[in-house]
Coordinates of C-alpha atoms and ligand atoms in Angstrom, one line a residue:
M1 CA 54.7 15.3 -12.2
V2 CA 54.2 11.7 -12.7
I3 CA 55.9 10.9 -9.4
A4 CA 53.3 13.6 -7.6
W5 CA 50.5 11.7 -9.0
L6 CA 51.8 8.3 -7.9
F7 CA 52.4 9.7 -4.5
L8 CA 48.8 11.4 -4.4
L9 CA 47.4 7.8 -5.4
Q10 CA 49.2 6.0 -2.9
F11 CA 48.3 8.5 -0.3
A12 CA 44.7 8.4 -1.3
A13 CA 44.7 4.5 -0.9
A14 CA 46.3 4.7 2.4
L15 CA 43.9 7.1 3.8
G16 CA 40.9 5.2 2.5
S17 CA 39.1 3.4 -0.4
P18 CA 39.7 5.1 -4.0
C19 CA 35.8 4.5 -4.3
E20 CA 34.6 7.4 -2.3
E21 CA 33.6 9.5 -5.4
R22 CA 32.0 6.5 -6.9
S23 CA 29.9 5.9 -4.0
G24 CA 28.4 9.2 -3.8
A25 CA 25.8 8.8 -7.0
W26 CA 24.4 5.8 -4.8
L27 CA 24.0 7.4 -1.3
T28 CA 21.2 9.1 0.5
D29 CA 21.7 11.9 3.0
R30 CA 20.2 10.9 6.3
D31 CA 18.7 14.5 6.3
E32 CA 16.5 13.3 3.5
F33 CA 14.5 10.7 5.6
L34 CA 12.0 13.0 7.3
R35 CA 9.9 10.8 9.3
T36 CA 10.8 10.6 13.1
D37 CA 9.0 7.2 13.7
E38 CA 11.3 5.0 11.2
P39 CA 14.7 4.8 11.3
K40 CA 16.9 7.1 8.7
Y41 CA 18.2 4.8 6.4
L42 CA 17.2 2.3 3.5
Q43 CA 17.0 -0.8 5.2
G44 CA 19.0 -3.5 3.5
L45 CA 20.6 -1.5 0.8
H46 CA 24.5 -1.4 0.8
V47 CA 26.9 0.1 -1.4
A48 CA 30.2 -1.9 -1.2
C49 CA 33.5 -1.0 -2.8
F50 CA 36.4 -3.7 -3.3
W51 CA 40.0 -3.0 -4.4
Q52 CA 43.1 -4.9 -4.0
Q53 CA 46.3 -3.7 -2.1
D54 CA 49.3 -5.6 -1.4
H55 CA 47.6 -8.9 -2.5
K56 CA 44.9 -8.2 0.1
L57 CA 41.2 -7.6 -0.7
L58 CA 39.7 -4.6 0.8
L59 CA 36.4 -3.6 1.3
E60 CA 34.7 -0.3 2.2
A61 CA 31.1 -0.4 2.6
H62 CA 28.1 2.2 3.3
M63 CA 25.4 0.3 5.0
N64 CA 21.9 0.6 4.4
G65 CA 22.4 3.5 1.7
V66 CA 23.2 6.2 3.7
R67 CA 26.6 8.3 3.5
E68 CA 28.5 7.2 6.9
E69 CA 31.4 9.1 8.0
K70 CA 33.3 6.1 8.8
P71 CA 32.0 3.4 6.5
L72 CA 32.6 -0.3 7.2
Q73 CA 35.7 -1.4 6.5
A74 CA 37.0 -5.0 6.2
E75 CA 39.8 -7.0 4.7
F76 CA 39.4 -10.4 3.1
E77 CA 42.0 -13.2 3.0
S78 CA 43.7 -13.0 -0.4
K79 CA 42.5 -16.6 -1.0
A80 CA 38.8 -15.0 -1.2
L81 CA 39.8 -13.8 -4.6
N82 CA 39.6 -17.3 -5.9
E83 CA 36.9 -18.6 -4.0
D84 CA 33.8 -20.1 -5.3
W85 CA 30.5 -17.8 -5.3
R86 CA 29.2 -19.4 -2.3
S87 CA 32.1 -18.9 -0.1
F88 CA 32.7 -15.3 -1.2
R89 CA 29.2 -14.5 -0.6
K90 CA 29.3 -16.0 2.8
A91 CA 32.6 -14.2 3.7
L92 CA 30.9 -11.0 2.6
Q93 CA 27.5 -11.7 4.6
S94 CA 29.6 -12.2 7.7
K95 CA 32.0 -9.1 7.1
M96 CA 29.0 -6.9 6.5
R97 CA 27.0 -8.6 9.3
F98 CA 23.5 -8.7 7.8
T99 CA 21.3 -11.5 8.2
K100 CA 17.9 -12.5 6.9
A101 CA 15.9 -11.9 9.9
T102 CA 14.7 -8.4 9.7
N103 CA 11.0 -8.5 10.6
E104 CA 8.6 -10.6 12.3
W105 CA 7.5 -12.8 9.4
G106 CA 9.6 -15.9 10.3
N107 CA 9.9 -18.5 7.5
F108 CA 13.3 -17.2 6.2
H109 CA 13.9 -20.1 4.2
L110 CA 11.2 -18.6 1.6
K111 CA 13.1 -15.1 1.6
Q112 CA 15.1 -15.0 -1.4
P113 CA 19.1 -14.6 -1.3
F114 CA 20.5 -11.2 -1.2
G115 CA 21.3 -10.0 -4.6
I116 CA 24.8 -8.4 -5.5
F117 CA 24.4 -6.0 -8.6
A118 CA 26.8 -3.9 -10.8
E119 CA 26.2 -0.2 -11.1
S120 CA 24.6 -0.9 -14.6
G121 CA 21.9 -2.9 -12.6
H122 CA 23.1 -6.1 -13.8
R123 CA 22.9 -8.9 -11.2
L124 CA 26.5 -10.4 -10.8
G125 CA 27.2 -14.3 -10.1
S126 CA 31.0 -14.6 -9.5
S127 CA 33.6 -13.1 -7.0
A128 CA 35.6 -12.4 -10.6
E129 CA 32.7 -10.2 -11.6
V130 CA 32.6 -8.4 -8.3
L131 CA 36.2 -7.5 -8.5
A132 CA 35.9 -6.5 -11.9
A133 CA 33.0 -4.2 -11.1
G134 CA 34.8 -2.7 -8.1
L135 CA 31.5 -1.0 -6.8
V136 CA 28.7 -2.9 -6.1
L137 CA 25.3 -2.8 -4.7
I138 CA 24.0 -5.4 -2.3
M139 CA 20.3 -5.8 -1.8
E140 CA 19.0 -7.9 0.8
G141 CA 15.7 -8.5 -0.6
G142 CA 17.2 -10.0 -3.9
Q143 CA 16.3 -7.4 -6.3
W144 CA 17.5 -4.1 -7.4
F145 CA 16.4 -0.9 -5.9
W146 CA 16.9 2.5 -6.9
P147 CA 18.3 4.7 -4.4
P148 CA 16.6 7.8 -4.1
V149 CA 19.4 10.2 -3.2
R150 CA 17.3 13.4 -2.7
V151 CA 14.2 14.9 -3.8
G152 CA 14.9 16.2 -7.4
Y153 CA 17.7 14.2 -7.9
L154 CA 18.1 13.3 -11.7
R155 CA 19.5 10.1 -12.8
R156 CA 20.0 9.4 -16.4
L157 CA 19.4 5.6 -17.6
Q158 CA 22.5 4.8 -19.5
G159 CA 22.0 4.0 -22.9
T160 CA 18.4 5.3 -23.0
P161 CA 16.8 8.7 -23.1
Y162 CA 15.1 8.5 -20.0
Q163 CA 15.7 10.1 -16.8
L164 CA 14.6 9.1 -13.4
E165 CA 13.6 12.2 -11.3
T166 CA 13.4 11.6 -7.3
Q167 CA 9.8 12.6 -6.3
S168 CA 10.0 11.4 -2.6
V169 CA 12.6 9.7 -0.5
Q170 CA 9.8 8.1 1.9
P171 CA 8.1 6.4 0.0
V172 CA 10.4 5.9 -2.5
V173 CA 8.9 7.4 -5.7
F174 CA 10.5 8.3 -9.1
R175 CA 9.0 10.2 -12.1
V176 CA 10.1 9.3 -16.0
R177 CA 8.6 11.8 -18.1
G178 CA 8.3 11.0 -21.8
F179 CA 8.9 7.2 -21.3
L180 CA 5.7 6.2 -23.3
R181 CA 5.1 8.1 -26.6
E182 CA 1.7 9.5 -27.3
E183 CA 0.9 7.1 -30.0
E184 CA 1.6 4.2 -27.8
C185 CA -0.8 5.8 -25.2
E186 CA -3.7 5.5 -27.7
V187 CA -3.0 2.0 -28.7
I188 CA -3.1 0.8 -25.1
I189 CA -6.2 2.7 -24.4
A190 CA -7.9 1.2 -27.5
M191 CA -7.0 -2.4 -26.2
G192 CA -8.5 -1.5 -22.7
K193 CA -11.8 0.2 -24.2
S194 CA -12.9 -2.9 -25.9
N195 CA -12.6 -5.1 -22.6
M196 CA -13.5 -2.8 -19.5
S197 CA -15.3 -4.1 -16.3
E198 CA -15.5 -2.5 -12.8
S199 CA -12.5 -2.4 -11.0
P200 CA -12.3 -4.9 -7.8
V201 CA -10.5 -4.5 -4.7
V202 CA -8.5 -7.5 -3.0
P203 CA -10.0 -7.7 0.5
M204 CA -8.1 -7.9 3.4
D205 CA -9.0 -10.4 6.3
I206 CA -10.3 -7.4 8.3
H207 CA -12.5 -6.2 5.9
K208 CA -16.0 -7.0 6.7
P209 CA -17.4 -10.1 4.1
D210 CA -20.1 -7.5 2.6
L211 CA -17.2 -5.1 1.6
D212 CA -18.5 -2.8 -0.9
A213 CA -15.8 -2.3 -3.4
K214 CA -17.3 1.0 -4.5
E215 CA -16.5 2.8 -1.2
Y216 CA -12.9 2.3 -2.1
R217 CA -12.8 2.3 -5.9
T218 CA -14.8 3.4 -8.5
S219 CA -12.9 3.0 -11.8
T220 CA -13.4 0.7 -14.5
Q221 CA -10.2 -1.7 -15.7
A222 CA -9.2 -4.3 -18.3
R223 CA -6.2 -6.7 -17.6
I224 CA -4.4 -7.5 -20.8
S225 CA -1.6 -10.0 -21.4
S226 CA 1.4 -8.8 -23.3
S227 CA 1.0 -11.9 -25.5
E228 CA -1.9 -10.2 -26.9
S229 CA 0.2 -7.2 -28.1
P230 CA 3.6 -6.7 -29.4
L231 CA 3.7 -3.1 -28.3
L232 CA 3.2 -4.5 -24.6
Q233 CA 6.0 -6.9 -25.6
E234 CA 8.3 -4.2 -26.0
L235 CA 6.9 -2.3 -23.0
D236 CA 7.8 -5.3 -20.6
L237 CA 11.5 -4.8 -21.9
R238 CA 11.4 -1.3 -21.6
I239 CA 10.0 -1.3 -18.0
S240 CA 12.4 -4.2 -17.2
N241 CA 15.3 -1.9 -18.5
L242 CA 13.9 0.8 -16.0
T243 CA 13.3 -1.3 -13.1
R244 CA 16.2 -3.7 -13.4
V245 CA 13.9 -6.5 -12.6
P246 CA 13.2 -9.3 -15.0
V247 CA 10.2 -9.6 -17.3
S248 CA 9.2 -12.8 -15.6
H249 CA 8.4 -10.6 -12.3
N250 CA 5.7 -8.5 -13.7
E251 CA 1.9 -9.1 -13.6
E252 CA -0.6 -8.4 -16.7
V253 CA -1.0 -4.6 -17.4
Q254 CA -4.4 -3.1 -15.9
V255 CA -5.5 -0.5 -18.1
L256 CA -8.0 1.9 -15.9
R257 CA -10.2 4.3 -16.7
Y258 CA -11.6 6.8 -14.4
R259 CA -14.3 9.3 -15.6
L260 CA -15.5 12.6 -13.6
G261 CA -15.6 11.8 -9.8
E262 CA -14.2 8.5 -9.9
F263 CA -11.2 7.6 -7.5
Y264 CA -9.0 4.9 -5.9
A265 CA -9.1 5.4 -1.8
A266 CA -5.6 4.9 -0.3
H267 CA -4.2 1.8 0.1
N268 CA -1.4 -0.5 -0.3
D269 CA -0.3 -2.5 -3.2
N270 CA 1.8 -5.1 -1.6
F271 CA 0.4 -7.9 0.7
D272 CA 1.2 -7.7 4.6
P273 CA 0.8 -11.4 5.7
E274 CA -0.7 -10.0 8.8
F275 CA -3.6 -9.0 6.8
Y276 CA -3.9 -11.7 4.2
Q277 CA -3.9 -14.7 6.0
T278 CA -6.1 -16.6 3.9
S279 CA -3.4 -16.3 0.9
V280 CA -0.4 -16.4 3.2
D281 CA 0.9 -19.5 1.5
Y282 CA 0.6 -18.0 -2.1
I283 CA 2.5 -15.1 -0.7
D284 CA 5.3 -17.2 0.8
K285 CA 4.3 -15.9 4.3
G286 CA 5.0 -12.3 2.8
H287 CA 8.3 -13.1 1.0
R288 CA 6.9 -13.3 -2.5
N289 CA 5.5 -9.8 -3.0
R290 CA 4.6 -7.1 -4.9
L291 CA 8.0 -5.0 -4.8
L292 CA 7.0 -2.0 -6.9
T293 CA 4.5 -0.4 -9.0
V294 CA 5.1 1.4 -12.3
F295 CA 2.0 3.6 -13.0
W296 CA 1.3 4.9 -16.6
Y297 CA -0.5 8.0 -17.4
L298 CA -2.1 7.7 -20.5
T299 CA -3.8 10.9 -21.0
N300 CA -3.6 14.4 -19.3
V301 CA -6.5 15.2 -17.0
E302 CA -8.1 18.7 -17.0
K303 CA -8.3 18.6 -13.4
G304 CA -7.9 16.4 -10.5
G305 CA -7.1 12.5 -11.0
E306 CA -3.5 12.9 -9.4
T307 CA -1.6 10.0 -7.5
N308 CA -1.5 11.0 -3.8
F309 CA 1.0 9.9 -1.4
P310 CA -0.3 10.7 2.1
R311 CA 2.3 9.6 4.0
A312 CA 5.0 11.5 2.1
N313 CA 6.5 14.5 3.8
A314 CA 6.8 12.7 7.2
L315 CA 3.1 12.6 7.5
P316 CA 1.3 9.9 9.5
Q317 CA -1.0 7.3 8.4
P318 CA -4.0 9.4 7.3
Q319 CA -7.2 8.6 9.2
D320 CA -9.4 9.4 6.3
V321 CA -8.6 7.2 3.0
H322 CA -10.6 9.4 0.8
S323 CA -8.9 12.6 1.5
C324 CA -6.6 13.6 -1.1
K325 CA -5.4 17.2 0.8
D326 CA -2.1 16.1 2.0
G327 CA 1.0 14.5 1.0
L328 CA 2.7 14.1 -2.3
K329 CA 0.6 14.7 -5.4
V330 CA 1.8 13.8 -8.7
R331 CA -0.1 15.0 -11.8
P332 CA -1.0 12.9 -14.7
E333 CA 0.6 13.8 -17.7
V334 CA 0.5 11.9 -21.1
G335 CA 3.7 9.5 -21.4
T336 CA 4.8 10.0 -18.0
V337 CA 5.3 7.1 -15.7
V338 CA 5.9 7.0 -12.0
F339 CA 7.0 4.1 -10.0
W340 CA 7.1 3.5 -6.2
Y341 CA 8.3 0.7 -4.3
S342 CA 6.0 -1.1 -1.7
L343 CA 8.9 -3.0 -0.1
R344 CA 12.0 -2.0 1.3
P345 CA 15.0 -3.0 -0.3
N346 CA 15.6 -5.7 2.0
G347 CA 11.9 -7.1 1.3
N348 CA 10.0 -6.0 4.3
N349 CA 6.7 -3.8 3.8
D350 CA 7.0 -0.3 3.4
P351 CA 3.9 1.4 4.7
N352 CA 4.9 4.7 3.1
G353 CA 3.8 3.1 -0.3
L354 CA 0.4 4.0 0.6
H355 CA -1.2 5.8 -2.5
S356 CA -4.6 6.9 -3.8
G357 CA -6.0 8.0 -7.4
C358 CA -7.7 11.3 -6.3
P359 CA -11.2 11.8 -7.7
V360 CA -11.2 13.2 -11.5
E361 CA -12.7 16.7 -11.2
D362 CA -12.9 17.6 -14.8
G363 CA -12.1 15.2 -17.8
Q364 CA -11.2 11.8 -18.1
K365 CA -8.1 10.1 -16.7
W366 CA -6.8 6.7 -18.7
S367 CA -3.9 5.1 -16.8
A368 CA -2.8 1.5 -16.1
N369 CA -1.2 -0.4 -13.2
Y370 CA 1.9 -2.4 -13.8
W371 CA 2.8 -4.6 -10.8
V372 CA 6.5 -6.0 -10.4
W373 CA 6.9 -8.7 -7.8
N374 CA 10.1 -9.5 -6.1
K375 CA 10.0 -13.1 -7.1
P376 CA 9.2 -14.8 -10.7
R377 CA 5.3 -14.8 -11.4
S378 CA 5.6 -18.3 -12.2
F379 CA 6.6 -21.0 -9.4
E380 CA 8.5 -23.0 -11.7
I381 CA 11.5 -20.5 -12.4
S382 CA 13.8 -20.6 -9.7
M383 CA 15.6 -17.7 -8.0
P384 CA 19.0 -16.7 -8.7
D385 CA 21.8 -17.6 -6.1
A386 CA 18.9 -20.0 -4.7
E387 CA 21.7 -23.2 -4.9
V388 CA 24.2 -20.8 -3.0
D389 CA 22.1 -19.5 -0.4
D390 CA 23.5 -20.4 3.1
E391 CA 20.2 -20.1 4.9
Y392 CA 22.2 -17.3 6.8
S393 CA 20.1 -16.0 9.6
G394 CA 20.5 -14.6 13.2
E395 CA 18.5 -12.7 15.8
M396 CA 18.3 -9.2 14.2
S397 CA 20.8 -7.8 11.7
V398 CA 23.7 -6.4 13.3
A399 CA 24.4 -3.8 10.9
T400 CA 21.0 -2.6 10.9
E401 CA 21.0 -2.0 14.9
E402 CA 24.6 -0.2 14.4
V403 CA 23.0 2.5 12.5
Q404 CA 19.8 3.0 14.6
A405 CA 19.1 6.1 16.7
A406 CA 20.8 6.2 20.4
N407 CA 18.0 5.9 23.2
N408 CA 16.0 3.7 21.1
I409 CA 13.8 1.1 23.2
T410 CA 12.5 -1.9 22.2
V411 CA 8.8 -2.2 23.5
V412 CA 6.7 -5.8 23.7
F413 CA 3.0 -5.5 23.6
D414 CA 2.0 -9.0 24.8
N415 CA -2.1 -9.8 23.9
R416 CA -3.4 -12.3 26.2
H417 CA -6.7 -11.4 25.1
S418 CA -8.8 -13.6 22.6
Y419 CA -9.2 -10.8 20.2
P420 CA -6.9 -8.6 18.2
M421 CA -5.8 -5.2 19.2
Y422 CA -4.4 -2.5 17.0
L423 CA -1.6 -0.3 17.9
F424 CA -1.3 3.4 17.2
W425 CA 1.5 5.6 17.8
K426 CA 0.2 9.1 19.1
P427 CA 2.4 11.8 17.8
P428 CA 2.6 14.6 20.5
D429 CA 1.8 17.6 18.4
R430 CA -0.9 15.9 16.5
D431 CA -4.5 14.2 17.0
Q432 CA -4.1 12.1 14.0
E433 CA -2.4 8.7 15.1
A434 CA -0.2 6.5 13.1
F435 CA -1.5 2.9 12.6
M436 CA 1.6 0.8 13.6
G437 CA 0.3 -2.9 13.7
V438 CA -1.9 -5.5 14.9
V439 CA -1.3 -7.8 17.9
K440 CA -3.2 -10.9 17.4
P441 CA -4.9 -12.8 20.1
K442 CA -2.4 -14.6 22.3
E443 CA 0.6 -13.3 20.3
S444 CA 3.0 -10.4 20.9
I445 CA 4.5 -7.8 18.9
S446 CA 7.5 -5.8 19.1
M447 CA 8.2 -2.2 18.1
L448 CA 11.3 -0.1 18.2
T449 CA 10.3 3.3 20.1
F450 CA 11.8 6.0 22.1
P451 CA 11.2 7.4 25.6
G452 CA 8.2 9.7 25.7
H453 CA 6.4 8.1 22.8
V454 CA 2.7 7.2 23.6
W455 CA 1.1 4.2 22.3
H456 CA -2.8 3.6 21.9
L457 CA -4.3 0.3 21.8
R458 CA -7.4 0.1 20.1
A459 CA -10.3 -2.4 19.1
G460 CA -10.2 -1.6 15.7
A461 CA -7.6 -0.5 12.8
D462 CA -9.3 2.8 12.7
Q463 CA -8.6 5.7 15.1
S464 CA -12.6 6.2 15.9
S465 CA -12.7 2.8 17.5
Q466 CA -12.6 2.4 21.1
L467 CA -9.4 2.9 23.3
I468 CA -8.5 0.2 25.1
G469 CA -5.4 1.3 26.7
A470 CA -2.5 3.8 26.4
Q471 CA 1.3 3.4 27.4
E472 CA 3.7 6.1 27.8
I473 CA 7.4 4.9 27.1
N474 CA 9.5 5.9 29.9
D475 CA 13.4 6.5 30.0
R476 CA 14.5 2.8 31.1
P477 CA 14.9 -0.1 30.7
S478 CA 15.8 -0.6 26.9
Q479 CA 13.4 -3.3 26.8
Q480 CA 9.8 -2.9 27.9
V481 CA 7.1 -5.2 27.9
F482 CA 3.5 -4.6 28.5
L483 CA 1.3 -7.2 29.2
L484 CA -2.3 -6.8 28.1
S485 CA -4.3 -9.2 30.0
P486 CA -8.0 -9.9 30.1
E487 CA -8.0 -8.4 34.0
E488 CA -7.3 -5.1 32.7
A489 CA -10.9 -4.5 32.3
Y490 CA -11.7 -4.3 28.9
E491 CA -14.7 -6.0 27.3
P492 CA -14.9 -5.5 23.8
S493 CA -18.8 -4.9 22.6
A494 CA -20.2 -7.6 20.2
G495 CA -19.9 -5.0 17.3
E496 CA -16.2 -4.7 17.5
L497 CA -15.5 -8.5 17.2
Ligands
LIG501 C1 19.1 -0.8 -20.5 O1 19.2 -0.6 -22.1 C2 20.5 0.0 -22.4 C3 20.2 0.5 -24.0 O2 19.5 -0.3 -24.7 C4 21.5 -0.8 -22.4 O3 22.5 -0.3 -22.6 C5 21.6 -1.4 -20.8 O4 22.6 -2.2 -20.7 C6 20.1 -1.8 -20.3 N1 20.4 -2.2 -19.1 C7 19.8 -3.3 -18.4 C8 20.1 -3.4 -16.9 O5 19.4 -4.2 -19.1
LIG502 C1 19.7 1.3 20.7 O1 20.7 2.6 21.2 C2 21.8 2.1 21.8 C3 22.6 3.2 22.4 O2 21.7 3.6 23.3 C4 22.7 1.3 20.7 O3 24.0 0.9 21.4 C5 22.0 0.2 20.3 O4 22.9 -0.4 19.3 C6 20.7 0.8 19.7 N1 19.8 -0.4 19.3 C7 19.1 -0.6 18.3 C8 18.3 -1.9 18.2 O5 18.9 0.6 17.6
LIG503 C1 -7.8 -7.8 -25.5 C2 -8.1 -8.4 -24.2 O1 -7.7 -8.5 -23.1 N1 -9.1 -9.3 -24.5 C3 -9.7 -9.9 -23.2 C4 -11.3 -9.3 -22.9 O2 -11.7 -10.1 -21.8 C5 -12.0 -11.3 -22.3 C6 -12.8 -12.0 -20.9 O3 -12.9 -11.2 -19.8 C7 -10.7 -12.3 -22.3 O4 -11.1 -13.5 -22.7 C8 -10.0 -11.6 -23.5 O5 -8.7 -12.2 -23.7

């Protein structure tokens, strides 16, 4: 019997890693990604398993959080076992072939080092720790990111009574019921009540200077610092344990009251450097950003007041930011929190994080926003692994390319005009277009697309603005460049600029 077991174990090791089963809990099936306009994986989240055999260190990794039939396999020199952290990380990064350059933001020296975590969520800091852990999660964006696995997936948080329940894969949304006790909710509401003022909106560059915040947001709010309340200090720790992101990364709690009819139109919580040029240095050109939002429901609401994710279920960017009709709707429920990611695991924007507070139709809604950044809030705190970061870089993540769909085409829109152009993807079966980005004057933007896709160029960021041009992507070649030159006979009217 013992001999048979030994034989089986050896056989298993010869076939592949002894970690297959362990990886399972961290992988999301490709079919769970419903969008057709985005890659079907979790950018920059890698599940890697290490084991030793015949004095060799072997690695098997599922790249970008999806189950691969043939995971990446690599072998390290035996001396890697004794190597310092910097060399180990470097070896790992080159075996797994990922780089910092995963978006157009540049300034990759401002992007934080990738993070290596045990399954417990603890950040690892030596090759010995990695070997002891066996299975690790590597986050290119530097911070822990919960893999969604599939809608309805339940994950118990070890050592706590809480369960993460996946609500959506794109965006990545989780719900935790009973996270706050009712008495705690009452205390927080009381603290908020004594200090309410109208909720502001952080204006984007493209908003008119006379932006009327009331068109977008009608709640009242109070910001309360944790230093004012032992309860909030305890919640900081509870939430940090939930998100696996240190307390030093959170903003003050923002307590919100929505009365009858009050709402917050659809918006993203993170700051896309494209639209926040005026504060681009503060946000490290995009690399310092809001990573996730933990939203607290402090009361039940008789009717309405849901949190709506209009891009969930593969829906396009909505034209009407006030509509709460489509997408995922999460009902307020006292003591429940939902949290969602505004960035992808590699630190890029995730436009799917678009969300709104639907109008309260009956009763009153008390809730709170708790924003967690990908870097510490104090500029004095240095990032983990900063001293060992090698400034690794490159054109594009090779690992990322490998898992992308075939037939892809890189298209470049080169804007020779002196005004910005707004790029929309026109789905074949719908009138509603998906806003994909801005081509700034005298700059170009590149996008991954597919043959047959139709792109619209417009004068403004909403679909009703003037159509300047349309471009259908043809079969060949795999890189297509469209020059948007002034001769192309388009003169914007004064009102559009
Ligand atoms: C979260 O809290 C539980 C219970 O106290 C503890 O066992 C666990 O180690 C914590 N996890 C992290 C990542 O802090
Ligand atoms: C695009 O598809 C080709 C196969 O046609 C594949 O070899 C390549 O890696 C893909 N590249 C990207 C960027 O997806
Ligand atoms: C409890 C609390 O947050 N108090 C604040 C109320 O608002 C004033 C000014 O807006 C702050 O100074 C208090 O700290």
